[in-house]
């Protein structure tokens, strides 16, 4: 490579990274729309909805591309991923009989129903004190969380820490997790299917941690856990009832710190929410 092409390649990579393309899955782009050999039945089979035995998926046209070069991050398509419904059912099965948070972490580590596991570096399970009265649930890990294996350690995590400190709390007095425990590529918003697949795990995590108060950070977390349709601007600051499986607890949705970083004027409303949380905790 000449210095010029080397520089151009570096600039292109920097551009991709900036645009959120940070999970390479193959050396050559593949135009699936142009692939006429991919029939509807083969596609159904590839996504796990066909009637053919799973073993046949290995001969699907999805496998006809060249084998991955050594060391490349190309995933194997030899086993078709389960359909979202089948994966959600597998998740519900996986949490049955789980009695401790350690068992839950191990069950998540062994769970292959969510495709995000394949592109994330590692599982991001939780941080803080599982005995805390307050549990906070965000959306999904970002780049920093994926690297460290802990939720809310990046820029929005630092803001969350400051907001918690302002009401006399820190990571020894709160328990923090996410709806989705694997980073979506490029920090994209998780799809509703991905959230539904992971929902049984976070529900069991809340049940086992057994907090007195649950706080959902951002619309997707509130919609997934509290079952509300309205956006976060309408729902934030209101108390909801959440059934943990053991008991009813109070739950509130507030703005996600990443949103507050982009819209600092909304911090005054978030501050109001945090004061209400402080009061509910009796501190
Ligand atoms: N945003 C989230 O929702 N969760 C994290 O852990 C980090 C950023």
CSV table of C-alpha atoms in Angstrom, one decimal, residues 23 115-124 141 146 181-185:
chain,number,residue,atom,x,y,z
A,23,UNK,CA,-18.8,-4.4,13.4
A,115,UNK,CA,-28.3,-12.2,17.5
A,116,UNK,CA,-26.8,-9.2,19.2
A,117,UNK,CA,-24.7,-11.6,21.2
A,118,UNK,CA,-22.8,-12.4,18.0
A,119,UNK,CA,-21.7,-8.9,17.3
A,120,UNK,CA,-21.1,-7.7,20.9
A,121,UNK,CA,-17.8,-8.2,22.6
A,122,UNK,CA,-19.3,-9.4,25.9
A,123,UNK,CA,-22.3,-9.6,28.1
A,124,UNK,CA,-23.1,-6.5,30.1
A,141,UNK,CA,-24.9,-1.0,26.3
A,146,UNK,CA,-19.3,-3.3,25.6
A,181,UNK,CA,-27.4,-7.0,27.8
A,182,UNK,CA,-25.5,-6.9,24.5
A,183,UNK,CA,-24.4,-3.8,22.5
A,184,UNK,CA,-26.4,-3.3,19.3
A,185,UNK,CA,-23.9,-2.7,16.4
